[in-house]
């Protein structure tokens, strides 16, 4: 039970922590003296660390997942601490990049072990993992709000988070994670990567996952800034639609099996993509806050179902090669990692309304791709 909990809760920790730079975007920008484009570069550096982190994702097929995940968690924690102590943009960028690389070792070491442990129950296990991730998403903004209320700065949040992740590293190190498949049952490192690269459907799904991945913490950060600066809402009210996305995600992940039922993944993905394409623009641009909150909830729930279904298809596509598959697919998904910087540049040049409008277009592109897909 302790092993299952350690694997399931890993994304709870990650989602809580990775919300912090986006959620604290405004105070970080003000204290360090950054433009929106410079602040957005921090949000780009975090996923950019995945370029290096993919080495660790592939390694999860071949080395001890326990050591990979626990050492990754240590580096993750030290990056959080470095972020909290930083006073210049280059230091923040470096800490964010290392943080992003370490997260792949930490998260995927656990996730690949969960794939082997769950076997046919993988969609259910991923839904549980992602439900806890949604709780972490929800606690991220609450943590920042409560700390601000009692006078703890964003720096204190990062320092405390680093100490907490060190404790998680010790927990992972105490577990016996499933070992890699025997050599005779898995491809070589190069073989696993090349086989995935030759799979056109996986490459297509990587593009879709990459686009969906744009609708994460940076979207929340820019949404809050937009609602405060353009719509004139207080920080508390501006956070409500973001919180509604997270609550919707919790519901979508928690009720995944009941929502999907016996429906095929292809049908599930199309329905969820339609709902996302309608809900996100409504959340951003409806003139009524209660309606925005309702749209945000629908967007979060649909996104949870969409992501769980798509991720399960990808991770189960090549048994024994989940690490290589995940590394290649996530590399393809990095096509849009500079998107927050583009949004920041547009916001500086044309205003936050134009910046967040770029986010509203992403679900429409996802829907077009899913509708055009003729795969299984």
XYZ file of C-alpha atoms in Angstrom:
376
model
C 0.000 0.000 0.000
C 2.852 2.383 0.783
C 4.399 1.641 -2.620
C 1.144 2.333 -4.465
C 0.666 5.565 -2.519
C 4.226 6.711 -3.277
C 3.689 6.123 -7.015
C 0.178 7.566 -7.169
C 0.986 10.726 -5.195
C 4.070 11.684 -7.201
C 2.100 13.892 -9.571
C 0.286 15.483 -6.640
C 3.671 16.779 -5.464
C 4.751 17.802 -8.962
C 1.561 19.647 -9.867
C 1.551 21.486 -6.550
C 5.147 22.610 -7.025
C 5.070 23.452 -10.733
C 2.077 25.752 -10.261
C 4.137 27.997 -7.996
C 6.174 29.897 -10.669
C 3.030 30.586 -12.724
C 0.906 31.422 -9.703
C 3.567 33.780 -8.338
C 4.258 35.306 -11.758
C 3.236 38.842 -10.765
C 5.176 39.101 -7.449
C 8.261 37.497 -9.020
C 8.067 39.902 -11.965
C 7.674 42.926 -9.707
C 10.404 42.000 -7.220
C 13.027 41.033 -9.792
C 11.988 43.823 -12.214
C 11.068 41.725 -15.256
C 8.955 42.309 -18.337
C 6.183 39.831 -19.096
C 8.348 38.280 -21.801
C 11.215 37.774 -19.328
C 8.873 36.357 -16.702
C 7.403 33.997 -19.299
C 10.938 32.807 -20.123
C 11.035 31.251 -16.646
C 7.887 29.287 -17.503
C 9.589 28.158 -20.726
C 12.815 27.106 -18.980
C 10.920 24.670 -16.768
C 9.605 22.423 -19.585
C 12.803 23.058 -21.582
C 14.600 21.070 -18.909
C 12.770 18.102 -20.386
C 15.259 18.136 -23.258
C 17.819 16.810 -20.797
C 15.169 15.042 -18.740
C 14.260 12.730 -21.617
C 17.528 10.907 -20.966
C 16.136 9.959 -17.566
C 12.760 8.980 -19.006
C 14.425 6.480 -21.364
C 16.618 5.271 -18.490
C 13.466 4.229 -16.591
C 13.218 1.214 -18.935
C 16.737 0.083 -18.040
C 17.887 1.176 -14.551
C 16.585 1.023 -10.981
C 13.425 3.090 -10.855
C 13.881 3.551 -7.094
C 17.233 5.282 -7.435
C 16.210 7.181 -10.538
C 13.096 8.588 -8.879
C 14.612 9.304 -5.468
C 17.744 11.023 -6.808
C 15.557 12.962 -9.228
C 13.444 14.075 -6.263
C 16.574 15.305 -4.453
C 17.609 17.407 -7.480
C 14.011 18.626 -7.784
C 14.039 19.772 -4.152
C 17.386 21.540 -4.484
C 16.082 23.371 -7.574
C 13.074 24.617 -5.620
C 15.376 25.902 -2.897
C 17.645 27.578 -5.466
C 14.581 29.207 -7.050
C 13.537 30.601 -3.695
C 17.002 32.073 -3.098
C 17.464 33.566 -6.589
C 17.691 37.323 -7.159
C 18.472 37.494 -10.891
C 16.802 36.271 -14.067
C 19.724 33.987 -15.121
C 19.628 32.234 -11.724
C 15.869 31.733 -11.984
C 16.236 30.358 -15.510
C 18.994 27.944 -14.472
C 17.037 26.715 -11.447
C 13.912 26.246 -13.578
C 15.812 24.295 -16.243
C 17.368 21.899 -13.708
C 13.995 21.599 -12.002
C 12.403 20.550 -15.299
C 15.104 17.946 -15.989
C 14.943 16.545 -12.453
C 11.155 16.250 -12.644
C 11.461 13.745 -15.488
C 13.674 11.460 -13.408
C 11.418 11.883 -10.368
C 8.032 11.626 -12.077
C 8.716 9.131 -14.844
C 10.756 6.838 -12.640
C 7.542 6.425 -10.647
C 5.178 6.487 -13.620
C 6.978 3.779 -15.588
C 7.023 1.627 -12.448
C 3.264 2.207 -12.130
C 2.728 1.089 -15.734
C 4.334 -2.266 -14.912
C 2.538 -2.557 -11.582
C -0.933 -1.684 -12.923
C -0.860 -3.740 -16.161
C -4.457 -3.921 -17.518
C -5.678 -1.533 -14.823
C -3.513 1.281 -16.205
C -6.311 3.734 -17.197
C -7.807 3.436 -13.696
C -4.382 3.873 -12.060
C -3.609 6.901 -14.232
C -6.995 8.418 -13.390
C -6.210 8.046 -9.669
C -2.741 9.508 -10.148
C -4.152 12.440 -12.088
C -6.963 12.970 -9.582
C -4.305 13.516 -6.926
C -2.431 15.710 -9.397
C -5.561 17.863 -9.646
C -5.608 18.148 -5.851
C -2.011 19.362 -6.076
C -3.069 21.861 -8.728
C -5.799 23.085 -6.410
C -3.481 23.409 -3.427
C -0.896 25.394 -5.420
C -2.885 28.651 -5.598
C -4.332 28.048 -2.126
C -0.814 27.734 -0.743
C 0.241 31.027 -2.321
C -2.921 32.773 -1.119
C -2.615 31.507 2.457
C 1.083 32.313 2.635
C 0.417 35.835 1.366
C -2.321 36.184 3.995
C 0.056 35.353 6.851
C 2.940 37.365 5.403
C 5.076 34.598 3.870
C 6.612 35.719 0.564
C 6.845 33.638 -2.598
C 10.433 32.883 -1.604
C 9.317 31.216 1.604
C 6.881 29.030 -0.347
C 9.658 27.745 -2.623
C 12.038 27.108 0.265
C 9.396 25.215 2.242
C 8.431 23.235 -0.836
C 12.051 22.198 -1.365
C 12.268 20.831 2.167
C 8.982 18.930 1.692
C 10.196 17.303 -1.552
C 13.379 16.167 0.212
C 11.091 14.236 2.551
C 9.330 12.665 -0.437
C 12.705 11.642 -1.862
C 13.388 9.720 1.327
C 9.976 8.015 1.072
C 10.604 6.887 -2.516
C 14.083 5.622 -1.571
C 12.517 3.393 1.104
C 10.222 1.603 -1.407
C 10.812 -1.427 -3.633
C 9.705 -0.263 -7.075
C 9.155 -2.846 -9.842
C 12.457 -3.472 -11.658
C 12.906 -2.978 -15.415
C 11.842 -5.847 -17.656
C 14.520 -8.531 -18.177
C 16.931 -7.682 -21.027
C 15.514 -10.393 -23.256
C 12.025 -8.849 -22.996
C 12.946 -5.281 -23.817
C 14.564 -3.507 -26.719
C 17.908 -1.790 -26.491
C 17.916 1.923 -25.752
C 18.391 2.789 -29.424
C 15.970 0.092 -30.551
C 13.191 1.307 -28.271
C 13.620 4.894 -29.423
C 13.809 4.042 -33.129
C 10.760 1.790 -32.954
C 8.756 4.610 -31.403
C 10.031 7.138 -33.944
C 8.823 4.877 -36.758
C 5.311 4.722 -35.289
C 3.476 7.520 -37.079
C 0.443 7.301 -34.834
C 2.541 7.809 -31.716
C 4.178 10.815 -33.353
C 0.742 12.233 -34.094
C -0.390 11.628 -30.522
C 2.794 13.337 -29.334
C 1.807 16.482 -31.221
C -1.675 16.397 -29.678
C -0.269 15.851 -26.180
C 2.172 18.700 -26.720
C -0.635 21.064 -27.686
C -2.738 19.977 -24.724
C 0.270 20.501 -22.465
C 0.204 24.208 -23.320
C -3.047 24.505 -21.343
C -1.344 24.138 -17.990
C 0.257 26.364 -15.335
C 1.267 29.224 -17.692
C -2.373 29.472 -18.830
C -3.394 29.815 -15.179
C -0.778 32.488 -14.558
C -1.777 34.582 -17.571
C -5.490 34.097 -16.842
C -5.091 35.465 -13.331
C -3.022 38.391 -14.616
C -5.622 39.089 -17.342
C -8.560 39.027 -14.935
C -6.747 41.336 -12.537
C -5.234 43.818 -14.973
C -7.850 43.922 -17.758
C -11.094 42.901 -16.079
C -10.289 44.686 -12.826
C -11.028 41.751 -10.518
C -9.434 41.419 -7.128
C -6.738 38.723 -6.743
C -9.250 36.545 -4.880
C -11.927 36.758 -7.586
C -9.367 36.416 -10.397
C -8.263 33.093 -8.949
C -11.796 31.619 -8.948
C -11.904 30.479 -12.615
C -8.478 28.879 -12.218
C -9.685 27.110 -9.075
C -12.775 25.976 -11.008
C -10.549 24.404 -13.676
C -8.761 22.471 -10.952
C -11.963 21.355 -9.259
C -13.334 20.277 -12.637
C -10.156 18.320 -13.226
C -10.547 16.569 -9.879
C -14.095 15.580 -10.805
C -13.056 14.425 -14.280
C -10.214 12.290 -12.968
C -12.154 10.979 -9.973
C -15.199 9.990 -12.027
C -13.235 8.922 -15.090
C -14.520 5.341 -15.235
C -18.145 6.413 -14.793
C -17.831 9.182 -17.377
C -16.130 7.020 -19.999
C -17.930 3.743 -19.295
C -17.315 1.320 -22.148
C -16.777 4.054 -24.714
C -13.787 3.633 -27.043
C -10.831 5.957 -26.532
C -11.310 7.528 -29.972
C -14.896 8.540 -29.225
C -13.967 9.781 -25.747
C -11.200 11.969 -27.137
C -13.478 13.593 -29.708
C -16.231 14.428 -27.221
C -13.742 15.819 -24.701
C -12.003 17.885 -27.408
C -15.311 19.492 -28.431
C -16.076 20.434 -24.828
C -12.606 21.941 -24.322
C -12.852 23.968 -27.533
C -16.147 25.488 -26.362
C -15.319 25.942 -22.689
C -11.928 27.686 -22.726
C -12.935 30.729 -24.835
C -16.102 31.005 -22.718
C -14.033 30.979 -19.532
C -11.763 33.741 -20.799
C -14.200 36.078 -22.514
C -17.711 35.726 -21.115
C -18.629 38.979 -19.350
C -20.226 37.240 -16.362
C -18.001 35.772 -13.634
C -20.375 32.929 -12.566
C -20.636 31.800 -16.201
C -16.853 31.982 -16.530
C -16.499 29.789 -13.459
C -18.976 27.248 -14.881
C -17.101 27.188 -18.199
C -13.811 26.774 -16.352
C -15.209 23.784 -14.451
C -16.363 22.181 -17.715
C -12.954 22.824 -19.282
C -11.174 21.199 -16.345
C -13.413 18.116 -16.351
C -13.189 17.622 -20.123
C -9.424 18.121 -20.049
C -9.040 15.485 -17.329
C -10.913 12.885 -19.367
C -9.051 13.859 -22.539
C -5.588 13.663 -20.961
C -6.195 10.385 -19.106
C -7.546 8.659 -22.228
C -4.742 9.906 -24.464
C -1.962 9.191 -21.968
C -3.210 5.647 -21.370
C -3.146 4.960 -25.115
C 0.433 6.244 -25.375
C 1.875 4.464 -22.317
C 0.280 1.124 -23.185
C 1.283 1.240 -26.859
C 4.634 -0.551 -26.411
C 4.816 -2.896 -23.396
C 8.228 -2.869 -21.750
C 9.159 0.366 -23.534
C 6.989 2.863 -21.678
C 10.017 4.999 -20.841
C 11.283 5.230 -24.421
C 7.760 5.809 -25.705
C 7.118 8.551 -23.172
C 10.483 10.199 -23.912
C 9.942 10.299 -27.665
C 6.316 11.418 -27.413
C 7.159 14.149 -24.912
C 10.050 15.296 -27.138
C 7.612 15.679 -30.009
C 5.355 17.558 -27.608
C 8.081 20.106 -26.946
C 7.255 21.808 -30.236
C 5.291 24.350 -28.255
C 7.512 24.858 -25.225
C 8.252 28.443 -26.264
C 4.540 29.268 -26.421
C 4.382 31.079 -23.033
C 7.193 33.367 -24.218
C 5.169 34.135 -27.351
C 2.138 34.910 -25.179
C 4.306 37.170 -23.000
C 5.658 38.998 -26.047
C 2.153 39.508 -27.457
C 0.933 40.699 -24.037
C 3.770 43.249 -23.823
C 3.168 44.469 -27.377
C -0.632 44.286 -27.718
C -2.062 43.747 -24.235
C -3.074 40.779 -22.099
C -6.341 40.267 -23.986
C -4.433 39.465 -27.165
C -2.058 37.262 -25.196
C -4.731 35.060 -23.622
C -6.572 34.883 -26.955
C -3.677 32.739 -28.188
C -4.539 30.215 -25.496
C -8.188 30.176 -26.583
C -7.073 28.982 -30.032
C -5.229 25.893 -28.753
C -8.283 23.668 -28.012
C -9.636 24.471 -31.471
C -6.426 23.161 -33.023
C -6.573 20.057 -30.813
C -10.175 19.456 -31.890
C -9.252 19.782 -35.569
C -6.457 17.218 -35.196
C -8.591 14.755 -33.236
C -11.447 15.100 -35.729
C -9.046 14.408 -38.604
C -7.497 11.359 -36.917
C -8.344 8.061 -38.578
C -6.372 5.938 -36.119
C -7.721 3.439 -33.653
